[in-house]
CSV table of C-alpha atoms in Angstrom, one decimal:
chain,number,residue,atom,x,y,z
A,131,MET,CA,-18.3,-10.1,13.9
A,132,GLY,CA,-18.9,-13.0,16.1
A,133,ALA,CA,-15.6,-14.6,18.1
A,134,ASN,CA,-12.4,-13.5,17.5
A,135,PRO,CA,-10.6,-16.3,18.5
A,136,ARG,CA,-6.9,-16.2,19.1
A,137,PRO,CA,-4.5,-17.1,16.2
A,138,PRO,CA,-1.8,-19.9,16.7
A,139,ALA,CA,1.0,-19.2,18.8
A,140,LEU,CA,3.8,-16.9,16.8
A,141,ASP,CA,6.6,-18.6,18.3
A,142,THR,CA,5.5,-22.5,18.1
A,143,ALA,CA,3.0,-22.9,15.4
A,144,PRO,CA,4.0,-23.6,12.1
A,145,VAL,CA,5.8,-20.9,10.0
A,146,ASN,CA,3.3,-21.9,6.7
A,147,LYS,CA,0.5,-22.1,8.9
A,148,LEU,CA,0.9,-18.9,10.7
A,149,ILE,CA,1.9,-17.0,7.6
A,150,TRP,CA,-1.3,-17.8,5.7
A,151,THR,CA,-3.3,-17.6,9.3
A,152,PHE,CA,-2.5,-13.6,8.6
A,153,SER,CA,-1.6,-13.1,5.5
A,154,LEU,CA,-5.3,-14.2,3.7
A,155,PRO,CA,-6.9,-11.5,5.8
A,156,ALA,CA,-4.4,-9.4,4.8
A,157,ILE,CA,-4.4,-10.4,1.2
A,158,CYS,CA,-8.4,-9.7,1.0
A,159,SER,CA,-8.4,-6.9,2.3
A,160,GLN,CA,-5.6,-5.4,0.5
A,161,VAL,CA,-7.5,-6.7,-3.1
A,162,VAL,CA,-11.2,-5.6,-2.0
A,163,SER,CA,-9.8,-2.0,-0.6
A,164,SER,CA,-7.7,-1.4,-3.8
A,165,MET,CA,-10.8,-2.1,-5.8
A,166,ASN,CA,-12.2,0.9,-4.4
A,167,ASN,CA,-10.3,3.1,-7.1
A,168,ILE,CA,-11.5,0.3,-10.0
A,169,VAL,CA,-15.1,0.8,-8.8
A,170,ASP,CA,-15.1,4.4,-8.8
A,171,GLN,CA,-13.0,4.8,-11.8
A,172,THR,CA,-15.4,1.9,-13.9
A,173,PHE,CA,-18.5,3.8,-12.9
A,174,MET,CA,-17.2,7.0,-13.7
A,175,GLY,CA,-15.8,5.9,-17.0
A,176,TRP,CA,-19.2,4.1,-17.9
A,177,GLY,CA,-21.4,6.8,-16.3
A,178,ILE,CA,-19.9,10.2,-17.4
A,179,GLY,CA,-16.9,9.7,-19.7
A,180,ASP,CA,-13.0,9.7,-20.2
A,181,LEU,CA,-12.4,13.2,-18.7
A,182,ALA,CA,-13.7,11.5,-15.3
A,183,ILE,CA,-11.8,8.7,-15.6
A,184,ALA,CA,-8.4,10.8,-16.3
A,185,ALA,CA,-9.8,13.5,-13.3
A,186,ALA,CA,-9.7,10.5,-10.7
A,187,ASN,CA,-6.2,9.3,-12.0
A,188,VAL,CA,-5.4,12.8,-11.0
A,189,ALA,CA,-6.8,12.6,-7.7
A,190,PHE,CA,-5.2,9.6,-6.7
A,191,PRO,CA,-2.6,10.7,-5.0
A,192,VAL,CA,-4.7,11.8,-2.5
A,193,PHE,CA,-5.2,7.6,-2.0
A,194,THR,CA,-2.1,7.2,-1.9
A,195,LEU,CA,-1.2,9.9,0.9
A,196,ILE,CA,-4.0,8.5,2.9
A,197,THR,CA,-2.4,5.1,2.4
A,198,ALA,CA,1.7,6.7,3.3
A,199,LEU,CA,0.4,8.3,6.2
A,200,ALA,CA,-1.8,5.2,7.9
A,201,CYS,CA,1.3,3.3,6.9
A,202,LEU,CA,3.5,5.4,8.8
A,203,ILE,CA,1.6,5.3,11.8
A,204,GLY,CA,0.1,1.9,11.6
A,205,ILE,CA,3.0,-0.3,10.6
A,206,GLY,CA,5.5,1.7,12.7
A,207,CYS,CA,3.4,0.9,15.8
A,208,ALA,CA,2.5,-2.6,14.7
A,209,SER,CA,6.2,-3.5,14.4
A,210,GLY,CA,7.5,-1.8,17.5
A,211,TYR,CA,4.0,-3.7,19.5
A,212,SER,CA,5.4,-7.0,18.0
A,213,LEU,CA,9.2,-6.5,19.0
A,214,PHE,CA,8.0,-5.4,22.6
A,215,LEU,CA,5.9,-8.5,23.0
A,216,GLY,CA,8.3,-10.7,21.6
A,217,ARG,CA,10.7,-9.1,24.3
A,218,ARG,CA,7.7,-9.6,27.0
A,219,ASP,CA,7.8,-5.8,27.6
A,220,GLU,CA,4.0,-4.7,28.0
A,221,ALA,CA,4.4,-1.5,29.2
A,222,GLY,CA,6.0,-0.3,26.0
A,223,ALA,CA,3.7,-2.1,24.0
A,224,ARG,CA,1.1,-0.2,25.7
A,225,LYS,CA,2.6,2.8,25.3
A,226,ASN,CA,3.5,2.5,21.9
A,227,LEU,CA,-0.3,1.8,21.1
A,228,GLY,CA,-1.6,4.5,22.5
A,229,ASN,CA,0.9,6.8,21.2
A,230,ALA,CA,-0.2,5.6,17.6
A,231,VAL,CA,-4.1,6.4,18.2
A,232,VAL,CA,-3.2,10.0,18.9
A,233,LEU,CA,-0.8,10.2,16.2
A,234,ALA,CA,-3.2,8.8,13.8
A,235,VAL,CA,-6.1,11.0,14.5
A,236,ALA,CA,-3.9,14.3,14.5
A,237,VAL,CA,-2.5,13.4,11.7
A,238,GLY,CA,-5.4,12.8,9.7
A,239,LEU,CA,-7.3,16.3,10.7
A,240,LEU,CA,-4.4,18.0,9.8
A,241,MET,CA,-4.2,16.3,6.1
A,242,ALA,CA,-7.5,17.6,5.8
A,243,VAL,CA,-7.2,20.7,6.5
A,244,LEU,CA,-4.4,21.4,4.1
A,245,GLY,CA,-5.8,19.6,1.3
A,246,LEU,CA,-8.9,21.5,1.6
A,247,VAL,CA,-7.0,24.8,1.9
A,248,PHE,CA,-4.4,23.9,-1.3
A,249,LEU,CA,-7.0,22.1,-3.4
A,250,GLU,CA,-6.5,23.4,-6.8
A,251,PRO,CA,-2.6,24.6,-6.6
A,252,MET,CA,-2.6,20.7,-5.3
A,253,LEU,CA,-4.2,19.3,-8.2
A,254,TYR,CA,-2.6,21.1,-11.1
A,255,LEU,CA,0.8,20.0,-9.4
A,256,PHE,CA,-0.9,16.1,-9.6
A,257,GLY,CA,-1.4,16.5,-13.4
A,258,ALA,CA,-5.0,18.1,-14.0
A,259,THR,CA,-5.8,20.0,-17.0
A,260,GLU,CA,-8.6,23.0,-17.2
A,261,ALA,CA,-10.6,19.8,-18.9
A,262,MET,CA,-10.5,17.7,-16.0
A,263,MET,CA,-11.2,20.5,-13.2
A,264,PRO,CA,-15.0,20.4,-13.5
A,265,TYR,CA,-14.5,16.5,-12.4
A,266,ALA,CA,-11.3,16.8,-10.4
A,267,ARG,CA,-12.2,19.4,-7.9
A,268,PRO,CA,-15.6,18.4,-6.9
A,269,TYR,CA,-14.3,14.5,-6.7
A,270,THR,CA,-10.8,15.6,-4.6
A,271,PHE,CA,-12.7,17.9,-2.3
A,272,VAL,CA,-15.4,15.7,-0.9
A,273,LEU,CA,-12.2,12.6,-0.6
A,274,LEU,CA,-10.6,15.3,1.3
A,275,LEU,CA,-13.4,15.2,3.9
A,276,GLY,CA,-12.9,11.5,4.7
A,277,VAL,CA,-9.1,11.5,5.1
A,278,PRO,CA,-9.3,11.5,9.1
A,279,PHE,CA,-11.2,8.4,9.0
A,280,GLY,CA,-9.3,7.1,6.4
A,281,ILE,CA,-6.1,7.5,8.1
A,282,PHE,CA,-7.5,6.2,11.4
A,283,ALA,CA,-9.0,3.2,10.1
A,284,THR,CA,-6.1,2.0,8.1
A,285,ALA,CA,-3.1,2.5,10.4
A,286,MET,CA,-5.2,0.9,13.5
A,287,ALA,CA,-5.9,-2.2,11.0
A,288,HIS,CA,-2.1,-2.8,10.9
A,289,VAL,CA,-2.3,-2.2,14.8
A,290,ILE,CA,-5.1,-5.0,15.0
A,291,ARG,CA,-3.2,-7.4,13.0
A,292,ALA,CA,-0.4,-7.2,15.1
A,293,ASP,CA,-2.2,-7.8,18.5
A,294,GLY,CA,-3.3,-10.8,16.6
A,295,SER,CA,-6.4,-10.5,15.3
A,296,PRO,CA,-5.9,-10.7,11.3
A,297,ARG,CA,-9.8,-11.5,10.4
A,298,TYR,CA,-11.1,-8.5,12.7
A,299,SER,CA,-8.4,-6.5,11.0
A,300,SER,CA,-9.0,-7.5,7.5
A,301,ALA,CA,-13.0,-6.8,8.7
A,302,VAL,CA,-12.3,-3.1,9.1
A,303,LEU,CA,-11.1,-2.4,6.0
A,304,LEU,CA,-13.6,-4.9,4.0
A,305,SER,CA,-16.3,-3.3,5.5
A,306,GLY,CA,-15.5,0.3,4.0
A,307,ALA,CA,-14.6,-0.8,0.6
A,308,ILE,CA,-17.5,-2.9,0.1
A,309,PHE,CA,-19.8,-0.2,1.5
A,310,ASN,CA,-18.1,2.0,-1.2
A,311,MET,CA,-19.1,-0.8,-3.9
A,312,ILE,CA,-22.7,-0.8,-3.2
A,313,PHE,CA,-23.4,2.9,-2.6
A,314,ASP,CA,-21.2,3.9,-5.6
A,315,PRO,CA,-24.0,3.4,-8.5
A,316,ILE,CA,-26.9,4.0,-5.8
A,317,LEU,CA,-25.1,7.5,-5.4
A,318,LEU,CA,-23.9,8.2,-8.5
A,319,PHE,CA,-27.1,6.8,-10.9
A,320,GLY,CA,-30.1,6.4,-8.4
A,321,LEU,CA,-29.4,10.1,-6.8
A,322,ASP,CA,-27.6,11.6,-10.0
A,323,MET,CA,-25.0,12.9,-7.7
A,324,GLY,CA,-22.1,12.3,-10.4
A,325,VAL,CA,-18.3,12.4,-9.2
A,326,GLU,CA,-19.5,13.7,-5.8
A,327,GLY,CA,-21.7,10.8,-5.4
A,328,ILE,CA,-18.9,8.6,-6.0
A,329,ALA,CA,-16.4,10.4,-3.5
A,330,LEU,CA,-19.0,10.5,-0.8
A,331,ALA,CA,-19.4,6.8,-0.8
A,332,THR,CA,-15.7,6.2,-0.4
A,333,VAL,CA,-16.1,8.9,2.7
A,334,LEU,CA,-19.0,6.9,4.2
A,335,GLY,CA,-17.3,3.4,3.7
A,336,GLN,CA,-14.2,5.1,5.7
A,337,ILE,CA,-16.4,6.5,8.4
A,338,LEU,CA,-17.6,2.7,8.8
A,339,SER,CA,-14.3,1.3,9.2
A,340,ALA,CA,-13.1,3.7,11.5
A,341,LEU,CA,-16.1,3.0,13.5
A,342,LEU,CA,-15.0,-0.7,13.5
A,343,ALA,CA,-11.4,0.0,14.5
A,344,VAL,CA,-12.7,2.3,17.5
A,345,ARG,CA,-14.9,-0.6,18.7
A,346,TYR,CA,-12.3,-3.1,18.9
A,347,LEU,CA,-9.5,-0.7,20.5
A,348,ALA,CA,-12.4,-0.1,23.1
A,349,ARG,CA,-13.3,-3.5,24.0
A,350,ARG,CA,-11.7,-6.1,21.8
A,351,LEU,CA,-7.8,-6.0,22.6
A,352,GLN,CA,-5.9,-9.0,23.3
A,353,MET,CA,-2.3,-8.4,23.8
A,354,VAL,CA,-2.4,-5.5,26.3
A,355,HIS,CA,-4.9,-3.0,27.4
A,356,PRO,CA,-3.2,0.5,27.5
A,357,SER,CA,-4.3,3.1,30.5
A,358,ARG,CA,-5.1,6.8,30.1
A,359,GLY,CA,-1.7,7.7,30.5
A,360,ASP,CA,-0.8,5.7,27.8
A,361,PHE,CA,-2.5,7.9,25.2
A,362,ARG,CA,-0.2,10.6,26.2
A,363,PRO,CA,2.6,11.7,23.6
A,364,ALA,CA,5.8,10.4,24.6
A,365,ALA,CA,8.8,11.2,22.9
A,366,SER,CA,10.1,7.8,22.8
A,367,ALA,CA,7.3,6.3,21.7
A,368,VAL,CA,6.5,8.7,18.8
A,369,LYS,CA,10.4,8.1,18.0
A,370,SER,CA,10.2,4.6,17.6
A,371,ILE,CA,6.7,4.4,15.9
A,372,LEU,CA,8.2,7.2,12.9
A,373,ALA,CA,11.6,5.0,12.7
A,374,LEU,CA,10.0,2.0,12.2
A,375,GLY,CA,7.2,3.2,9.9
A,376,GLY,CA,9.4,5.6,8.0
A,377,PRO,CA,10.8,3.2,5.5
A,378,ILE,CA,7.1,2.2,4.2
A,379,PHE,CA,5.9,6.0,4.8
A,380,CYS,CA,8.9,7.0,2.1
A,381,ASN,CA,8.2,4.1,-0.3
A,382,HIS,CA,4.6,6.0,-0.6
A,383,VAL,CA,5.7,9.4,-0.6
A,384,LEU,CA,8.4,8.4,-3.1
A,385,MET,CA,5.6,6.3,-5.1
A,386,THR,CA,3.4,9.4,-5.0
A,387,ALA,CA,5.7,11.7,-6.2
A,388,SER,CA,7.0,9.3,-9.0
A,389,GLN,CA,3.1,8.9,-9.6
A,390,ILE,CA,2.7,12.7,-10.0
A,391,LEU,CA,6.0,13.1,-12.0
A,392,LEU,CA,4.4,10.2,-14.1
A,393,MET,CA,1.0,11.8,-14.9
A,394,ASN,CA,3.1,15.3,-15.7
A,395,MET,CA,5.2,13.4,-18.2
A,396,LEU,CA,2.4,11.9,-19.6
A,397,ARG,CA,0.5,15.3,-20.0
A,398,THR,CA,3.8,16.7,-21.6
A,399,TYR,CA,4.8,14.1,-24.1
A,400,GLY,CA,1.2,12.7,-24.5
A,401,ALA,CA,0.3,16.2,-25.7
A,402,GLN,CA,2.9,15.9,-28.6
A,403,SER,CA,1.6,12.3,-29.8
A,404,VAL,CA,-1.2,11.2,-31.4
A,405,TYR,CA,-3.1,10.3,-28.3
A,406,GLY,CA,-3.0,13.3,-26.6
A,407,SER,CA,-3.0,14.3,-22.9
A,408,GLU,CA,-6.2,13.1,-21.6
A,409,VAL,CA,-5.9,9.7,-23.3
A,410,THR,CA,-2.4,9.2,-22.4
A,411,ILE,CA,-3.2,10.1,-18.3
A,412,ALA,CA,-6.5,7.8,-18.4
A,413,GLY,CA,-4.9,4.6,-19.9
A,414,ALA,CA,-1.8,4.7,-17.8
A,415,GLY,CA,-4.0,5.1,-15.0
A,416,SER,CA,-6.2,2.6,-15.5
A,417,MET,CA,-4.1,-0.2,-15.9
A,418,GLY,CA,-1.8,0.9,-12.7
A,419,LYS,CA,-5.1,0.7,-10.7
A,420,VAL,CA,-5.8,-2.9,-11.9
A,421,VAL,CA,-1.7,-3.6,-11.3
A,422,ILE,CA,-2.2,-2.0,-7.5
A,423,VAL,CA,-5.1,-4.7,-6.8
A,424,LEU,CA,-3.2,-7.3,-8.4
A,425,PHE,CA,-0.2,-6.7,-6.6
A,426,SER,CA,-2.0,-5.8,-3.3
A,427,CYS,CA,-1.8,-9.9,-3.0
A,428,ILE,CA,1.7,-9.5,-2.4
A,429,ILE,CA,1.5,-6.6,0.0
A,430,GLY,CA,-0.7,-8.7,1.8
A,431,ILE,CA,1.8,-11.4,2.3
A,432,ALA,CA,4.1,-8.8,3.1
A,433,LEU,CA,1.7,-7.5,6.0
A,434,GLY,CA,1.1,-10.7,7.2
A,435,CYS,CA,4.1,-11.9,7.6
A,436,GLN,CA,5.2,-8.6,10.0
A,437,PRO,CA,3.8,-9.9,13.5
A,438,ILE,CA,5.6,-13.1,12.7
A,439,LEU,CA,9.3,-11.8,11.7
A,440,GLY,CA,8.7,-8.9,14.3
A,441,PHE,CA,7.5,-11.7,17.5
A,442,ASN,CA,10.3,-13.9,16.5
A,443,TYR,CA,12.8,-12.0,16.2
A,444,GLY,CA,12.1,-10.3,19.7
A,445,ARG,CA,12.2,-13.7,21.1
A,446,LYS,CA,15.1,-14.7,19.1
A,447,ASN,CA,13.9,-17.3,17.3
A,448,TYR,CA,16.4,-16.4,14.1
A,449,GLY,CA,15.8,-19.8,12.3
A,450,ARG,CA,11.8,-19.2,12.2
A,451,VAL,CA,12.6,-15.3,11.1
A,452,VAL,CA,14.8,-16.6,8.3
A,453,GLU,CA,11.9,-19.4,7.2
A,454,ALA,CA,9.5,-16.8,7.0
A,455,TYR,CA,11.1,-14.3,5.1
A,456,GLN,CA,12.3,-17.0,2.4
A,457,LYS,CA,8.7,-18.6,2.0
A,458,ALA,CA,7.1,-15.0,1.7
A,459,LEU,CA,9.4,-14.1,-0.7
A,460,PHE,CA,8.5,-17.5,-2.9
A,461,TYR,CA,4.8,-16.8,-2.9
A,462,GLY,CA,5.1,-13.1,-3.4
A,463,THR,CA,7.1,-14.0,-6.9
A,464,VAL,CA,4.8,-16.8,-7.3
A,465,VAL,CA,1.9,-14.0,-7.6
A,466,ALA,CA,4.2,-11.2,-9.4
A,467,VAL,CA,4.6,-14.1,-12.1
A,468,VAL,CA,1.3,-14.6,-12.7
A,469,THR,CA,0.0,-11.2,-12.3
A,470,PHE,CA,2.5,-10.4,-15.3
A,471,LEU,CA,1.4,-13.0,-17.3
A,472,VAL,CA,-2.7,-11.9,-16.9
A,473,LEU,CA,-1.2,-8.2,-17.9
A,474,GLN,CA,0.5,-9.2,-21.1
A,475,LEU,CA,-1.6,-11.5,-22.3
A,476,PHE,CA,-4.7,-10.0,-21.8
A,477,PRO,CA,-4.5,-5.9,-21.9
A,478,GLN,CA,-7.0,-5.0,-23.8
A,479,GLN,CA,-9.8,-7.0,-22.2
A,480,ILE,CA,-8.8,-5.5,-18.7
A,481,ALA,CA,-8.6,-2.0,-20.5
A,482,GLY,CA,-12.3,-2.7,-21.0
A,483,LEU,CA,-13.4,-3.0,-17.8
A,484,PHE,CA,-13.3,1.1,-17.8
A,485,GLY,CA,-16.1,1.8,-20.6
A,486,SER,CA,-14.1,3.8,-23.0
A,487,GLU,CA,-15.5,4.4,-26.2
A,488,ASP,CA,-12.2,5.6,-27.6
A,489,PRO,CA,-9.6,3.4,-29.7
A,490,LEU,CA,-6.6,5.1,-28.7
A,491,PHE,CA,-7.4,4.2,-24.9
A,492,TYR,CA,-7.0,0.8,-25.7
A,493,GLN,CA,-4.2,1.4,-27.9
A,494,PHE,CA,-2.3,3.2,-25.1
A,495,ALA,CA,-3.3,1.0,-22.5
A,496,THR,CA,-1.8,-2.0,-24.4
A,497,HIS,CA,1.3,0.1,-25.1
A,498,TYR,CA,1.8,0.9,-21.7
A,499,VAL,CA,1.7,-2.8,-20.6
A,500,ARG,CA,3.9,-3.9,-23.1
A,501,ILE,CA,6.8,-1.5,-22.0
A,502,TYR,CA,5.9,0.1,-18.7
A,503,LEU,CA,5.1,-3.1,-16.8
A,504,LEU,CA,7.5,-5.3,-18.9
A,505,MET,CA,9.6,-6.3,-15.7
A,506,SER,CA,6.9,-6.3,-13.2
A,507,PHE,CA,7.1,-10.3,-12.5
A,508,LEU,CA,10.2,-9.1,-10.0
A,509,ASN,CA,8.1,-6.4,-7.9
A,510,ALA,CA,7.7,-9.4,-4.8
A,511,PHE,CA,11.3,-8.0,-3.9
A,512,GLN,CA,11.4,-4.8,-2.8
A,513,PRO,CA,7.9,-4.8,-0.6
A,514,ILE,CA,8.8,-8.2,1.3
A,515,THR,CA,12.3,-7.7,1.7
A,516,SER,CA,11.7,-4.3,2.8
A,517,ASN,CA,9.1,-4.9,5.7
A,518,PHE,CA,11.1,-8.1,6.3
A,519,PHE,CA,13.8,-5.4,7.6
A,520,THR,CA,11.4,-3.0,9.2
A,521,ALA,CA,9.9,-5.9,10.8
A,522,ILE,CA,13.1,-7.1,12.8
A,523,GLY,CA,13.6,-3.4,14.2
A,524,LYS,CA,16.1,-2.3,11.2
A,525,ALA,CA,14.2,0.7,9.8
A,526,GLN,CA,17.9,2.2,8.6
A,527,MET,CA,17.6,-1.0,6.0
A,528,GLY,CA,14.0,-0.9,5.6
A,529,LEU,CA,14.3,2.9,4.7
A,530,TRP,CA,17.2,2.2,1.5
A,531,MET,CA,15.2,-0.5,0.4
A,532,THR,CA,12.0,2.0,-0.3
A,533,LEU,CA,14.7,4.5,-1.7
A,534,VAL,CA,16.1,2.3,-4.5
A,535,ARG,CA,13.0,1.7,-7.1
A,536,GLN,CA,11.5,4.9,-6.6
A,537,GLY,CA,13.9,7.9,-5.6
A,538,ILE,CA,17.4,6.4,-7.0
A,539,LEU,CA,16.0,4.7,-10.1
A,540,LEU,CA,12.5,5.5,-11.4
A,541,ILE,CA,12.1,9.4,-10.8
A,542,PRO,CA,15.7,10.4,-12.5
A,543,MET,CA,14.5,7.9,-15.4
A,544,LEU,CA,11.2,9.6,-15.7
A,545,LEU,CA,13.4,13.0,-16.1
A,546,LEU,CA,15.8,11.8,-18.4
A,547,LEU,CA,14.9,9.0,-20.6
A,548,PRO,CA,11.7,11.5,-22.3
A,549,GLN,CA,14.4,14.0,-23.6
A,550,PHE,CA,15.8,11.0,-25.7
A,551,LEU,CA,12.9,9.1,-26.3
A,552,GLY,CA,10.0,11.1,-25.9
A,553,LEU,CA,6.6,9.2,-24.7
A,554,ASP,CA,8.4,5.9,-24.9
A,555,GLY,CA,11.2,7.2,-22.6
A,556,VAL,CA,8.4,7.7,-19.5
A,557,LEU,CA,7.3,3.8,-20.1
A,558,TRP,CA,11.2,2.8,-20.5
A,559,ALA,CA,11.5,4.5,-17.3
A,560,GLY,CA,9.9,1.3,-15.2
A,561,PRO,CA,11.3,-1.9,-16.6
A,562,ILE,CA,14.7,-0.4,-16.0
A,563,SER,CA,13.7,0.5,-12.4
A,564,ASP,CA,12.1,-2.4,-11.7
A,565,GLY,CA,15.2,-4.5,-12.7
A,566,GLY,CA,17.5,-2.4,-11.1
A,567,ALA,CA,15.7,-2.4,-8.0
A,568,ALA,CA,14.9,-6.3,-7.8
A,569,VAL,CA,19.0,-7.2,-8.0
A,570,VAL,CA,19.6,-4.8,-5.4
A,571,VAL,CA,17.4,-5.6,-2.7
A,572,LEU,CA,17.7,-9.2,-4.0
A,573,LEU,CA,21.3,-9.0,-2.5
A,574,LEU,CA,20.9,-7.1,0.9
A,575,GLY,CA,17.8,-9.5,1.6
A,576,PHE,CA,20.3,-12.5,1.4
A,577,ARG,CA,23.1,-10.8,3.1
A,578,GLU,CA,20.8,-10.4,6.0
A,579,VAL,CA,19.6,-13.7,6.0
A,580,ARG,CA,23.1,-15.2,6.3
A,581,ARG,CA,23.7,-13.7,9.1
A,582,LEU,CA,20.4,-14.7,10.9
A,583,LYS,CA,21.6,-18.4,9.9
A,584,ALA,CA,24.9,-17.7,12.0
A,585,LEU,CA,23.1,-16.3,15.0
A,586,GLN,CA,21.2,-19.7,14.8
A,587,LYS,CA,24.2,-21.4,14.8
A,588,ALA,CA,25.9,-19.8,17.6
A,589,GLN,CA,22.6,-20.1,19.1
A,590,GLU,CA,22.7,-23.8,18.7
A,591,LYS,CA,26.2,-24.4,20.0
A,592,GLU,CA,25.7,-22.7,23.4
A,593,THR,CA,22.9,-24.6,23.7
A,594,PRO,CA,23.5,-27.6,25.8
A,595,GLN,CA,23.1,-31.1,24.7
């Protein structure tokens, strides 16, 4: 990995420079990591067929579960870690870090065991049909073996970024993703391992990422150095991690729930349409994966700003906090608008990446983009604002942000609209939820900005001239 230089000082360097110092590695790792699913699905489409594509979409909640649990622990720890360091409380930062490592290992093992025990009921819950199961079952079985490594590596990548090593954090995630991309065709075509080979490449990549994270924790920590006692579970540290990581975890859980509901609605109402269940699930899932890759740039900006926001809030540098949030919001919105335009202008070309030979696949994929993603240019507001509140220690506000789109709007719309509009009702749930959530989130975010500006003015009045 080479030298690991410290980044510019979080409380003195220009905010623009800090945002890109921390965000560019995060964007890079988020984009490449999210492309894992695109690569898996592309090879499945070219090498096996549409049923394998649909099976990968049904198994996708396993990936979102890994991300959700990793964010619960990793972002929960990273947010507290930055706040502790900003307040010059090194003991709190050490205890926070040690407990996060223990939590990541324990939760990863537990989730893998539960997933393997309830494999088939879980897949049917996720929307699998009998035709998909010969592919979904072995693919998901192998994926579950990598859950402990995936959770640990992703959680620790967030912590490593907060420790002041954004490049190494990126390398942890990039190494596994690149490994997967290289070995997918080798295991699928060269060794003729089918869907099990695709899943095995993912798991081996996760193991590589986990090993790199262990190496950093053992040899390269910069800000603090935990002792053995810091790894002993402490109620206060665990509570802090879960409270600060709770909003992003709930967001991912609700995303998983809405994704499962979406697949089930597509299965039900797709069967009543000219497309059929398998085509609607494959088409929506494929374009959804592309959206995740493109919008991972926004997530990278949000994650990159977390140490800047938390550290400066702990230092009571409120002006820098406001500046970082507003600039992150601007950059994220630019990415969202560009992504929206690319998807709306080139839906068939993007769908062509997956190698389907069914014209209905392309027809429905385009229909999905035109309706479900109609308001996606607003989608930077929620993740960046939710992360803003979490980073400054306002976990309850961050949780409220996550509930608005997925829980309060999207899930009820998915249940209600199809009863009147059929398959199109499933699709119209997306733009209604995106638009409503954007308005609510922006109002709450700007209210907090006004509060911080007032605190800044009060500080300036108290400072002797």
